[in-house]
mmCIF file of C-alpha atoms in Angstrom:
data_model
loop_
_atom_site.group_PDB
_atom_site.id
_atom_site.type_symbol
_atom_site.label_atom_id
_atom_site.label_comp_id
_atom_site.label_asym_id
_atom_site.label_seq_id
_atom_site.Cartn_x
_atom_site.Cartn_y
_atom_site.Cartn_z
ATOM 1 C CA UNK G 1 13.486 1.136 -12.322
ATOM 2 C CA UNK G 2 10.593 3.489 -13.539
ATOM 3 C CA UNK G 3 8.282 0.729 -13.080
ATOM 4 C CA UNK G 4 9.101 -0.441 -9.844
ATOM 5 C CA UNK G 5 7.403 2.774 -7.879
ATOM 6 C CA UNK G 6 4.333 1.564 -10.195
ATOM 7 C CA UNK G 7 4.265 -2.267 -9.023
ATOM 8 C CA UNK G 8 4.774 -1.457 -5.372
ATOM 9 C CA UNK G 9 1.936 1.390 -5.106
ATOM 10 C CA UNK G 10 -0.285 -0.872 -6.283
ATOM 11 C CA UNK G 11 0.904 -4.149 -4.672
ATOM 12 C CA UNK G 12 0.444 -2.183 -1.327
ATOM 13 C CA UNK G 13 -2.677 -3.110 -0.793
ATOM 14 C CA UNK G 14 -1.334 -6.873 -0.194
ATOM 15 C CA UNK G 15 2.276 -6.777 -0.448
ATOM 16 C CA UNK G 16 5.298 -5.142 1.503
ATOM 17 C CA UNK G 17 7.928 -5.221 -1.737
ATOM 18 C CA UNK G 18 10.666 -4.917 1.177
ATOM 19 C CA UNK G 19 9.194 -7.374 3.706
ATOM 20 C CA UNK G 20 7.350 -9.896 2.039
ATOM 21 C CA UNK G 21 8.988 -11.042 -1.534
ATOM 22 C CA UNK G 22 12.006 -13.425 -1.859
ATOM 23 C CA UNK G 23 13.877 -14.361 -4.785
ATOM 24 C CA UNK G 24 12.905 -16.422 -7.103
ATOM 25 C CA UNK G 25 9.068 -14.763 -7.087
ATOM 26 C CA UNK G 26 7.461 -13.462 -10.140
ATOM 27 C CA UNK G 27 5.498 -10.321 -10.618
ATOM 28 C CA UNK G 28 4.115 -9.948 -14.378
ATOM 29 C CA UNK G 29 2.083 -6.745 -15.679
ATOM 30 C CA UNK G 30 0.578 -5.452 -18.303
ATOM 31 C CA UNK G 31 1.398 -1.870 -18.921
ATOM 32 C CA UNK G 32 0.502 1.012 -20.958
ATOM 33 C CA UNK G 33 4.262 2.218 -22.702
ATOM 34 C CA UNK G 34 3.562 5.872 -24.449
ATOM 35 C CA UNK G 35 5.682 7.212 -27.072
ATOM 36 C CA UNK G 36 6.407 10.791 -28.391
ATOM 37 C CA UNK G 37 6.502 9.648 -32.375
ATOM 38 C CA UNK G 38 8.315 6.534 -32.774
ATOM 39 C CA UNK G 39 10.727 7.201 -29.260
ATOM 40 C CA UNK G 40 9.365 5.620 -25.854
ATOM 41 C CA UNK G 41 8.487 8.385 -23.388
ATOM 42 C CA UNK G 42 7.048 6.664 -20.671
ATOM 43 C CA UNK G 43 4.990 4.243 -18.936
ATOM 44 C CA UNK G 44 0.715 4.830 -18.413
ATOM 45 C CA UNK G 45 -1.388 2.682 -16.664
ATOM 46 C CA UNK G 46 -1.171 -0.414 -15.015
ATOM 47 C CA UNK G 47 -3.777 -2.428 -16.996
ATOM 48 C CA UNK G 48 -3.275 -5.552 -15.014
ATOM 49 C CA UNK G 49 -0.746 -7.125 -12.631
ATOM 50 C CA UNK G 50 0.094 -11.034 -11.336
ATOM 51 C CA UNK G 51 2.201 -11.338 -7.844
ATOM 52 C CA UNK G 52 3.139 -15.370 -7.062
ATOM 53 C CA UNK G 53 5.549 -15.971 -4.355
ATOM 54 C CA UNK G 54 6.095 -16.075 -0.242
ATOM 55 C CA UNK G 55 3.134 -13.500 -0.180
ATOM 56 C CA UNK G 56 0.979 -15.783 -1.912
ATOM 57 C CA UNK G 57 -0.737 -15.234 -5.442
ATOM 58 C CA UNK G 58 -2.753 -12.072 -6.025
ATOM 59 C CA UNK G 59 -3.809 -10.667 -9.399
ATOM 60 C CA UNK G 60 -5.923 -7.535 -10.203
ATOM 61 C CA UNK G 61 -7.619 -6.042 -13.503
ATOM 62 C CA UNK G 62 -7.816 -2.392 -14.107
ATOM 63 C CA UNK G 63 -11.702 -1.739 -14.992
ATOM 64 C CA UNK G 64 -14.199 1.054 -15.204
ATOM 65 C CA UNK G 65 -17.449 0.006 -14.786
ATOM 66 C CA UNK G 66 -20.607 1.243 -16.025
ATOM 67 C CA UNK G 67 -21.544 4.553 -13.685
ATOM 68 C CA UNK G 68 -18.856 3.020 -11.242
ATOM 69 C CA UNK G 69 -15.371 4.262 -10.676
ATOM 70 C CA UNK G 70 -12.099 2.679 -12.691
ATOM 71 C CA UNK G 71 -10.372 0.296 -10.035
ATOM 72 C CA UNK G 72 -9.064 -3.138 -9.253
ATOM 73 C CA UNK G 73 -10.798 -6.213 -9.434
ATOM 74 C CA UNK G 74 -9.975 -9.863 -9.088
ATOM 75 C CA UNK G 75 -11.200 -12.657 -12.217
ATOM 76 C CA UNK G 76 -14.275 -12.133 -10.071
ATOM 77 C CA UNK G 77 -14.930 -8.838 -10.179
ATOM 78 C CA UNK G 78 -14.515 -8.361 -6.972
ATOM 79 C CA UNK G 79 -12.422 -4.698 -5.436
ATOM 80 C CA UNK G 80 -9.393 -5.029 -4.416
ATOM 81 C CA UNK G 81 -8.663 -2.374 -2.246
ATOM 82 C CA UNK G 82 -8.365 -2.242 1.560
ATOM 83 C CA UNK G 83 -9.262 0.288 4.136
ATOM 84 C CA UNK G 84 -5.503 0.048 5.424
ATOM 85 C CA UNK G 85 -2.725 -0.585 2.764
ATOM 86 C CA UNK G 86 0.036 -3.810 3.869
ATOM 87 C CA UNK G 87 3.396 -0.670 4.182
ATOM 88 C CA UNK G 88 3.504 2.555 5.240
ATOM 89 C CA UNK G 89 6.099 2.759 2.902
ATOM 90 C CA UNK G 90 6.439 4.392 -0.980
ATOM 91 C CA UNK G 91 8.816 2.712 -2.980
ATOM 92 C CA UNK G 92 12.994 3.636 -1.672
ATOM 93 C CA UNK G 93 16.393 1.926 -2.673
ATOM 94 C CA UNK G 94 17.057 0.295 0.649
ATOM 95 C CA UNK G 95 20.463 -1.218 0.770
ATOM 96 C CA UNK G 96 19.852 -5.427 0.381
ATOM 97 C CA UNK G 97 21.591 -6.414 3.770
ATOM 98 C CA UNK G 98 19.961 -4.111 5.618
ATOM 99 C CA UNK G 99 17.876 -4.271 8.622
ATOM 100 C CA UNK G 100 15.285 -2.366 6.882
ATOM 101 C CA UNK G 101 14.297 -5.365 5.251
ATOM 102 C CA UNK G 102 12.911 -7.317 8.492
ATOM 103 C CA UNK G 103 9.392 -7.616 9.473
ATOM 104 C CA UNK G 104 7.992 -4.994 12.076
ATOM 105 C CA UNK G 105 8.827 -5.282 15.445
ATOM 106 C CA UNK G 106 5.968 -5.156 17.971
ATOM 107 C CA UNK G 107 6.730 -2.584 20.649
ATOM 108 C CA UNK G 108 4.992 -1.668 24.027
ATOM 109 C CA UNK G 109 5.321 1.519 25.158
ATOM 110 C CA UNK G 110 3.501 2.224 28.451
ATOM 111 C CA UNK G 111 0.887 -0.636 28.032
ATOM 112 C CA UNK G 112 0.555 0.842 24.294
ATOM 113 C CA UNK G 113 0.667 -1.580 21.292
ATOM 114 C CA UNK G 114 2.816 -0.234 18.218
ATOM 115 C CA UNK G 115 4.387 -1.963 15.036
ATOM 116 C CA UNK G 116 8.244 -0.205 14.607
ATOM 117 C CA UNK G 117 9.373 -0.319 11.128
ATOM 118 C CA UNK G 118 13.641 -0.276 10.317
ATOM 119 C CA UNK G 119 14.215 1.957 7.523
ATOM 120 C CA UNK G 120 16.727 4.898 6.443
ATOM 121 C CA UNK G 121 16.562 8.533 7.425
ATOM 122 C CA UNK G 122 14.442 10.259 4.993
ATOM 123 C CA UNK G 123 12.548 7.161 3.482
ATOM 124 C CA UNK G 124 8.770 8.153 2.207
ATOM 125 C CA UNK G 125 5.827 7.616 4.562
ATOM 126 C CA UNK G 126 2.395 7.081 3.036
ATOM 127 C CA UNK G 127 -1.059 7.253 4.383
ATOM 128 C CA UNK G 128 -2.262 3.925 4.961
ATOM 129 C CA UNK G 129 -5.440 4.521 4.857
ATOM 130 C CA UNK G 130 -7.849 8.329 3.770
ATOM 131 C CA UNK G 131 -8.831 9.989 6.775
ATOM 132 C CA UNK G 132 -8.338 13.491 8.793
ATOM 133 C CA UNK G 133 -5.360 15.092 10.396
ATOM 134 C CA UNK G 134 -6.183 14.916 14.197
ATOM 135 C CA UNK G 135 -2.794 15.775 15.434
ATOM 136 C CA UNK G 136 0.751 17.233 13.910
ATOM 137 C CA UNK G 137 3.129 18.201 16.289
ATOM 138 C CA UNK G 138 5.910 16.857 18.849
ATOM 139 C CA UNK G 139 5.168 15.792 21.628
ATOM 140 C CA UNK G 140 7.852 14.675 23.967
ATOM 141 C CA UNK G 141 9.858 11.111 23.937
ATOM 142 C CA UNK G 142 7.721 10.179 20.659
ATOM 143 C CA UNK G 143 9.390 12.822 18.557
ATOM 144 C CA UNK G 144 7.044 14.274 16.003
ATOM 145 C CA UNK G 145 3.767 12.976 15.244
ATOM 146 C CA UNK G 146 1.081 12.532 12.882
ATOM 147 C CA UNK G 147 -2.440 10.959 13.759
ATOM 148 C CA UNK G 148 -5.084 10.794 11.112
ATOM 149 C CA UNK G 149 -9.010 9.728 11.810
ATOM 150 C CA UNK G 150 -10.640 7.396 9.793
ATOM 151 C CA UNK G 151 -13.841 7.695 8.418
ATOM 152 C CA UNK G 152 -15.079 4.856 11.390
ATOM 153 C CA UNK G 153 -13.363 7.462 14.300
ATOM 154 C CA UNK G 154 -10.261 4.562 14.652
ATOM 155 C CA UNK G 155 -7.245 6.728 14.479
ATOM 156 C CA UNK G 156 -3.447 5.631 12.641
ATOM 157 C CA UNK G 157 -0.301 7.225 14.764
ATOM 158 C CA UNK G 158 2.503 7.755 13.309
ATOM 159 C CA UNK G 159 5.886 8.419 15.661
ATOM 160 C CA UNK G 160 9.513 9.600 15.307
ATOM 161 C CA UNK G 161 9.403 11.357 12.161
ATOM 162 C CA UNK G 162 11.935 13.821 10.814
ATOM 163 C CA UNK G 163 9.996 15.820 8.872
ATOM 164 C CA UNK G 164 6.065 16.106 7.430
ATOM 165 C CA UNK G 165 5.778 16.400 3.541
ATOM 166 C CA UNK G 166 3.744 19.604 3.158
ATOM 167 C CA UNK G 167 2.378 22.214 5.689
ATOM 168 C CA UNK G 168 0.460 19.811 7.631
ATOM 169 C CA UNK G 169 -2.465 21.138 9.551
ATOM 170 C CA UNK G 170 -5.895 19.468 12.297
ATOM 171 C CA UNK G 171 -8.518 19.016 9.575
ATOM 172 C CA UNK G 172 -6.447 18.346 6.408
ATOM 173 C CA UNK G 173 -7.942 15.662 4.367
ATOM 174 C CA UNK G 174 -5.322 13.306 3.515
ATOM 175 C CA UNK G 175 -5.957 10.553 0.689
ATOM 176 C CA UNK G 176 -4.776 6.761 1.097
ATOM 177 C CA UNK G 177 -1.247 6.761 -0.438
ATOM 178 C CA UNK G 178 -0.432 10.203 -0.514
ATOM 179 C CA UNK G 179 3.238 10.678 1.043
ATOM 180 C CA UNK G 180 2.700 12.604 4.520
ATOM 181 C CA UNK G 181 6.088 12.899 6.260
ATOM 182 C CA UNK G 182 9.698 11.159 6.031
ATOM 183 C CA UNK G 183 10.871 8.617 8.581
ATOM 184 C CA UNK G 184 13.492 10.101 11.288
ATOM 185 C CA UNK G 185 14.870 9.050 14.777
ATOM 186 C CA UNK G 186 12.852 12.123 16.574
ATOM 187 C CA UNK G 187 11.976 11.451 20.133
ATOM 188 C CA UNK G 188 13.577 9.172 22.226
ATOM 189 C CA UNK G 189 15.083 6.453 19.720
ATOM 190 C CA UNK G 190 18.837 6.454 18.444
ATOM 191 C CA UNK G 191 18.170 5.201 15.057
ATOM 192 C CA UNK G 192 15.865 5.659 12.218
ATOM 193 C CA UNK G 193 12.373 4.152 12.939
ATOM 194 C CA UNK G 194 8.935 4.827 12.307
ATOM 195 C CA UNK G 195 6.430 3.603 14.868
ATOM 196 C CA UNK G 196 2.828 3.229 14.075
ATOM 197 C CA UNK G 197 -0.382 2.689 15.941
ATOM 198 C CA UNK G 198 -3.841 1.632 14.864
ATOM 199 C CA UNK G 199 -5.666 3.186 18.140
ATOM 200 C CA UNK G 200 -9.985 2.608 18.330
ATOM 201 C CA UNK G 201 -12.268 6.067 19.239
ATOM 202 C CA UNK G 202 -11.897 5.374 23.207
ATOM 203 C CA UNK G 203 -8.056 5.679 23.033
ATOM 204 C CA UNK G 204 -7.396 1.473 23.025
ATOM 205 C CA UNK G 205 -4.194 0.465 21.147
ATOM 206 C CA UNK G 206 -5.435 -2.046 19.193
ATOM 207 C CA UNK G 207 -3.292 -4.667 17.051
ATOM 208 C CA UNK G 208 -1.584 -3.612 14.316
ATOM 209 C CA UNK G 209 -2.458 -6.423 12.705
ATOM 210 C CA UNK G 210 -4.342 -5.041 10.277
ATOM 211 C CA UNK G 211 -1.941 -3.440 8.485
ATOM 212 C CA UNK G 212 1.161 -6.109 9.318
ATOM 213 C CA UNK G 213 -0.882 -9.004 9.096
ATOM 214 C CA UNK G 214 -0.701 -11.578 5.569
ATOM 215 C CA UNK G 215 -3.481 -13.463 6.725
ATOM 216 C CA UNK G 216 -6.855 -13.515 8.535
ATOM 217 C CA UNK G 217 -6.235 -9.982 10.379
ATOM 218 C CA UNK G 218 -5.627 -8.070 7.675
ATOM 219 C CA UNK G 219 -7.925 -5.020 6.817
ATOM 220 C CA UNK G 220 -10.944 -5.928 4.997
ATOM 221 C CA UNK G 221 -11.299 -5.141 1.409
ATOM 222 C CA UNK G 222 -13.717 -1.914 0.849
ATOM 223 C CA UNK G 223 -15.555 -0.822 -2.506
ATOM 224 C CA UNK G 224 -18.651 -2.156 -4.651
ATOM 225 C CA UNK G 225 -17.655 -5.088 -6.801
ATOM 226 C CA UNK G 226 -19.092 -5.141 -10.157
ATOM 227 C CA UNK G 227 -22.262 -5.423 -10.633
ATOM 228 C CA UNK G 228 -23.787 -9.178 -11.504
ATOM 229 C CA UNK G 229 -25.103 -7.420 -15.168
ATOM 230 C CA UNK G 230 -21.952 -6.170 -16.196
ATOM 231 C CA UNK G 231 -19.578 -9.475 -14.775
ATOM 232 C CA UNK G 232 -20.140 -11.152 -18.341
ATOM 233 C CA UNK G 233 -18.810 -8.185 -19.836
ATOM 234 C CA UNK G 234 -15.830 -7.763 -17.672
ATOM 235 C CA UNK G 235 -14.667 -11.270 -17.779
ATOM 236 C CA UNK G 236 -14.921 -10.917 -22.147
ATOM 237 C CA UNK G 237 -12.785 -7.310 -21.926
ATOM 238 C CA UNK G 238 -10.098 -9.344 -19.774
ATOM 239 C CA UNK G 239 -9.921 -12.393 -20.885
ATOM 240 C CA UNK G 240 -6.887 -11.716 -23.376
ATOM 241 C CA UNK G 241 -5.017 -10.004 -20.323
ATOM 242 C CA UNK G 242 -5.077 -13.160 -18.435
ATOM 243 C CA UNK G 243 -3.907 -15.344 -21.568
ATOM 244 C CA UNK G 244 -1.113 -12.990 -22.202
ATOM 245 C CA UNK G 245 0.101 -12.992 -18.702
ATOM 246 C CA UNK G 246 -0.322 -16.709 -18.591
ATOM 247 C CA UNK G 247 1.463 -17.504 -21.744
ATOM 248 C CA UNK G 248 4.380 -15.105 -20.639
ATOM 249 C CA UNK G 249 4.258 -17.076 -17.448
ATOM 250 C CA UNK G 250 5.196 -20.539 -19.567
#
């Protein structure tokens, strides 16, 4: 259980943990497990982590480069990050047979393009992407609202919340991840929901695709991969995290 918020923060980026896995898939890691004297106190970093299954097969490597920031990388050194992460979601106990579990819905509201996402009052609702708080507020059958800019002027709405996280005010900087409000059925809806919207500068709903999206539509990865000098030096300082994940994998 404490590792599962851990996995699913940083498997958002490609994988929606409620959405996209089925049994029988395998997620393996390599973690850092700190002790107070000889006791286990808790878990550090994620060094390195291997998703195969329905989603596909993704694997990143925690690495600091030289003058470069410590991220994710693939065996290539390549980032793995994305402008807009795969859930809206942090990590909640959702009940197994629930509909919280289905795929987004996509919903037309007055000509307007929205994914709506089933989950329980009060679950966590992240920032899919850094950006600026345009709008906080309610405003009629859409209950309350957040909207944050991006840095390219495309705007994420977010619809029918019960609550923000924090005192929310036009021109906060909010960073990718950070949890902004909790999901509630504000607004003219009768359950739980959260609807989102990925809307471009001249108001255009466009397709949430981005963020729903496993395969060709899905936001573009973002960040500097490592540099061609230091790729040598990366694959050596990995190497043994790949052969221990592989040999687990046997």
């Amino acid at each position: 259980p404490e590792l599962a918020p851990l996995l699913a923060s940083t498997l958002a980026q490609d994988v929606d943990l409620d959405v996209d896995t089925r049994p029988g898939d395998r997620i393996q890691v390599l973690v850092e497990k700190r002790y107070l004297g000889k006791h286990f106190h808790r878990y550090g970093k994620l060094m390195a982590i291997r998703y195969a299954g329905h989603a596909g097969r993704i694997a990143y490597y925690r690495y600091a480069p030289k003058q470069g920031r410590e991220d994710y990388y693939d065996q290539d050194g390549k980032p793995m990050r994305r402008e807009l992460l795969r859930t809206p979601f942090a990590w909640h106990p959702i009940d197994p047979d629930a509909r919280a579990t289905l795929p987004p819905a996509i919903e037309f509201v007055d000509g307007r393009m929205g994914a709506v996402y089933r989950r329980p009052l009060g679950a966590p609702v992240l920032a899919v992407a850094s950006g600026t708080v345009t709008q906080v507020g309610r405003q009629g059958e859409e209950g309350l609202v957040v909207e944050l800019e991006l840095a390219d002027r495309r705007k994420v709405r977010y619809s029918n919340l019960l609550r923000t996280i924090g005192e929310l005010s036009v021109g906060d900087t909010i960073a990718q991840g950070q949890v902004i409000a909790l999901v509630g059925n504000s607004g003219k809806t009768p359950v739980p929901r959260l609807r989102l919207e990925l809307v471009a500068p001249d108001g255009e709903r466009l397709d949430p695709g981005a963020m729903t999206d496993r395969g060709k539509l899905r936001a573009a990865r973002v960040g500097d991969a490592i540099p061609d000098d230091q790729l040598e030096r990366f694959t050596e300082d990995t190497q043994s995290w790949r052969r221990a994940m592989r040999k687990a994998g046997e």
